[in-house]
Coordinates of C-alpha atoms in Angstrom, one line a residue:
M441 CA 121.0 103.0 135.7
G442 CA 121.3 106.8 135.8
E443 CA 121.4 107.2 139.6
S444 CA 123.4 110.2 140.5
N445 CA 123.0 113.6 142.0
G446 CA 119.5 112.8 143.3
R447 CA 118.1 111.9 139.9
P448 CA 115.8 108.8 140.0
P449 CA 117.1 105.5 138.6
R450 CA 116.2 104.8 135.0
K451 CA 115.1 101.4 133.7
G452 CA 117.5 100.0 131.1
N453 CA 117.8 97.0 128.8
A454 CA 120.8 94.9 128.0
R455 CA 121.1 92.6 125.0
G456 CA 121.5 89.1 126.4
D457 CA 121.1 87.7 129.8
V458 CA 122.3 90.4 132.2
E459 CA 120.8 90.6 135.7
R460 CA 121.0 94.3 136.8
I461 CA 122.7 97.3 135.2
Q462 CA 121.7 100.0 137.6
G463 CA 124.7 102.0 138.8
I464 CA 127.4 99.7 137.5
T465 CA 130.2 100.2 135.0
L466 CA 130.3 99.0 131.5
A467 CA 133.2 96.6 132.5
T468 CA 131.0 95.0 135.2
L469 CA 128.2 94.6 132.6
H470 CA 130.6 93.0 130.1
Y471 CA 132.2 90.7 132.7
S472 CA 128.8 89.6 134.0
A473 CA 127.8 88.6 130.5
I474 CA 131.0 86.6 130.1
R475 CA 130.7 84.9 133.5
R476 CA 127.1 83.9 132.8
N477 CA 128.0 82.6 129.3
S478 CA 125.4 85.0 127.9
P479 CA 125.0 85.5 124.2
A480 CA 125.8 89.2 124.9
A481 CA 129.4 88.1 125.7
G482 CA 130.0 86.7 122.2
S483 CA 133.6 85.7 121.9
G484 CA 134.5 87.6 125.1
N485 CA 136.6 90.1 123.2
L486 CA 134.6 93.2 123.4
Q487 CA 134.9 95.6 120.5
A488 CA 132.2 98.2 121.2
V489 CA 129.2 99.1 123.3
L490 CA 126.2 100.9 121.9
L491 CA 124.5 103.0 124.6
G492 CA 121.0 104.3 124.0
D493 CA 119.8 102.4 120.9
A494 CA 120.2 103.5 117.3
A495 CA 120.3 107.2 118.1
G496 CA 122.9 106.5 120.8
T497 CA 126.7 106.4 121.1
L498 CA 129.2 103.7 120.3
V499 CA 131.9 103.5 123.0
S500 CA 135.2 101.5 123.0
P501 CA 136.6 99.0 125.4
Q502 CA 139.0 101.7 126.7
E503 CA 135.9 103.4 128.2
L504 CA 134.7 100.4 130.2
S505 CA 135.4 102.0 133.5
T506 CA 132.6 104.5 132.8
P507 CA 129.8 104.3 135.3
L508 CA 126.3 103.9 133.7
T509 CA 125.0 107.2 135.1
F510 CA 124.0 110.4 133.3
E511 CA 127.2 112.2 134.5
G512 CA 129.5 109.2 133.9
T513 CA 128.5 108.8 130.3
R514 CA 128.6 112.5 129.7
T515 CA 132.3 112.6 130.6
I516 CA 133.1 110.4 127.6
G517 CA 130.8 112.2 125.2
A518 CA 128.1 109.6 125.4
S519 CA 124.5 109.5 126.6
L520 CA 122.3 106.8 128.3
G521 CA 119.6 107.7 125.9
S522 CA 116.8 105.2 126.1
G523 CA 118.8 103.0 128.4
V524 CA 119.6 100.3 125.9
V525 CA 123.1 98.7 126.2
M526 CA 124.3 96.5 123.3
L527 CA 127.6 94.7 123.5
F528 CA 129.5 93.9 120.3
D529 CA 132.3 91.4 120.2
D530 CA 135.2 91.3 117.8
Q531 CA 133.3 89.0 115.5
V532 CA 130.8 91.8 114.5
D533 CA 131.6 94.1 111.6
L534 CA 130.8 97.5 113.0
R535 CA 130.5 98.9 109.5
L536 CA 127.5 96.7 108.9
I537 CA 125.9 97.7 112.3
L538 CA 126.3 101.3 111.2
L539 CA 124.8 100.6 107.8
R540 CA 121.8 98.8 109.5
I541 CA 121.3 101.8 111.8
A542 CA 121.5 104.2 108.8
S543 CA 118.9 102.0 106.9
F544 CA 116.7 102.1 110.0
F545 CA 116.7 105.9 110.0
R546 CA 116.1 106.1 106.3
H547 CA 113.0 104.0 106.8
E548 CA 111.8 105.9 109.8
T549 CA 112.0 109.4 108.6
C550 CA 108.7 111.1 108.2
G551 CA 110.0 113.2 105.3
Q552 CA 108.6 116.5 106.7
C553 CA 111.9 118.4 106.8
V554 CA 114.5 118.4 104.0
P555 CA 117.6 118.0 106.2
C556 CA 116.3 114.7 107.6
R557 CA 114.5 113.5 104.5
V558 CA 117.6 113.9 102.3
G559 CA 120.2 113.5 105.0
V560 CA 119.2 110.0 106.1
V561 CA 119.1 108.8 102.4
R562 CA 122.5 110.3 101.6
Q563 CA 124.0 109.0 104.9
Q564 CA 122.8 105.4 104.1
E565 CA 124.0 105.6 100.4
T566 CA 127.4 106.9 101.5
L567 CA 127.8 104.2 104.1
Q568 CA 126.8 101.6 101.6
R569 CA 129.5 102.8 99.2
L570 CA 132.1 102.8 102.0
V571 CA 131.1 99.3 103.1
N572 CA 131.4 98.1 99.5
A573 CA 134.8 99.8 99.2
K574 CA 133.5 101.8 96.2
P575 CA 133.6 105.5 97.3
L576 CA 132.8 108.4 95.0
G577 CA 136.1 110.1 95.0
S578 CA 138.2 109.2 98.0
V579 CA 137.3 107.6 101.3
T580 CA 138.4 110.9 103.0
Q581 CA 135.9 112.8 100.9
E582 CA 133.1 110.4 101.7
I583 CA 133.8 110.6 105.4
A584 CA 133.9 114.4 105.2
M585 CA 130.5 114.2 103.4
L586 CA 129.1 112.0 106.2
R587 CA 130.3 114.6 108.8
E588 CA 128.7 117.5 106.8
I589 CA 125.4 115.6 106.5
A590 CA 125.4 114.8 110.2
Q591 CA 126.0 118.4 111.1
A592 CA 123.2 119.6 108.7
M593 CA 120.7 117.1 110.2
R594 CA 121.7 117.9 113.8
D595 CA 121.4 121.7 113.2
A596 CA 118.3 121.9 110.9
S597 CA 116.1 118.9 111.4
I598 CA 112.7 119.6 113.1
C599 CA 112.6 116.6 115.4
G600 CA 114.9 114.4 117.5
L601 CA 115.0 111.7 114.8
G602 CA 116.9 113.8 112.3
Q603 CA 118.9 115.5 115.0
T604 CA 120.3 112.1 116.3
A605 CA 120.2 110.0 113.1
A606 CA 124.0 110.2 112.8
S607 CA 125.0 109.9 116.5
A608 CA 126.1 106.3 116.4
L609 CA 128.0 106.9 113.1
E610 CA 129.8 110.0 114.4
S611 CA 130.8 108.4 117.7
A612 CA 132.2 105.4 115.7
M613 CA 134.1 107.6 113.4
Q614 CA 135.7 109.4 116.4
R615 CA 136.8 106.1 118.0
W616 CA 137.7 103.8 115.2
S617 CA 139.1 104.0 111.6
L618 CA 136.5 101.8 110.1
F619 CA 136.8 102.7 106.4
S620 CA 140.5 103.3 105.8

């Protein structure tokens, strides 16, 4: 994974029983999981792929032709990140996945800088309200708040954790209407 333009290959992980992911497309990875009756295939109806762990990017089935290379993922506004590839079928509630990711970042923040210390808490609280269908104000206002929080964390956090804590959420909001 990651072979292109002379860069060395990068080791990667795939949830489930997938042989090799180096230099293939997301579609090949998905079909391999289905063919092998892997737990990663789920129902076989792919809903999303998370590239690069909790700080990564969620991509849609329409992006399955994307090669798993640095350049390939960059063309769709994604990143290989740590090399993790997680497949989510249509039985998974992506809102709950995003809430779990937000809870992870809330737990992992060191608290040194305010944008991250406050941002990850507000991000998780806002997502919880949206998942429970109990927004403060309107859903549109809550989504706008999530985008502002993400921007503040990305611009002003000291370390990579705060700068990427909203990556999966932002990519999901770009690709799906999860809260409307």
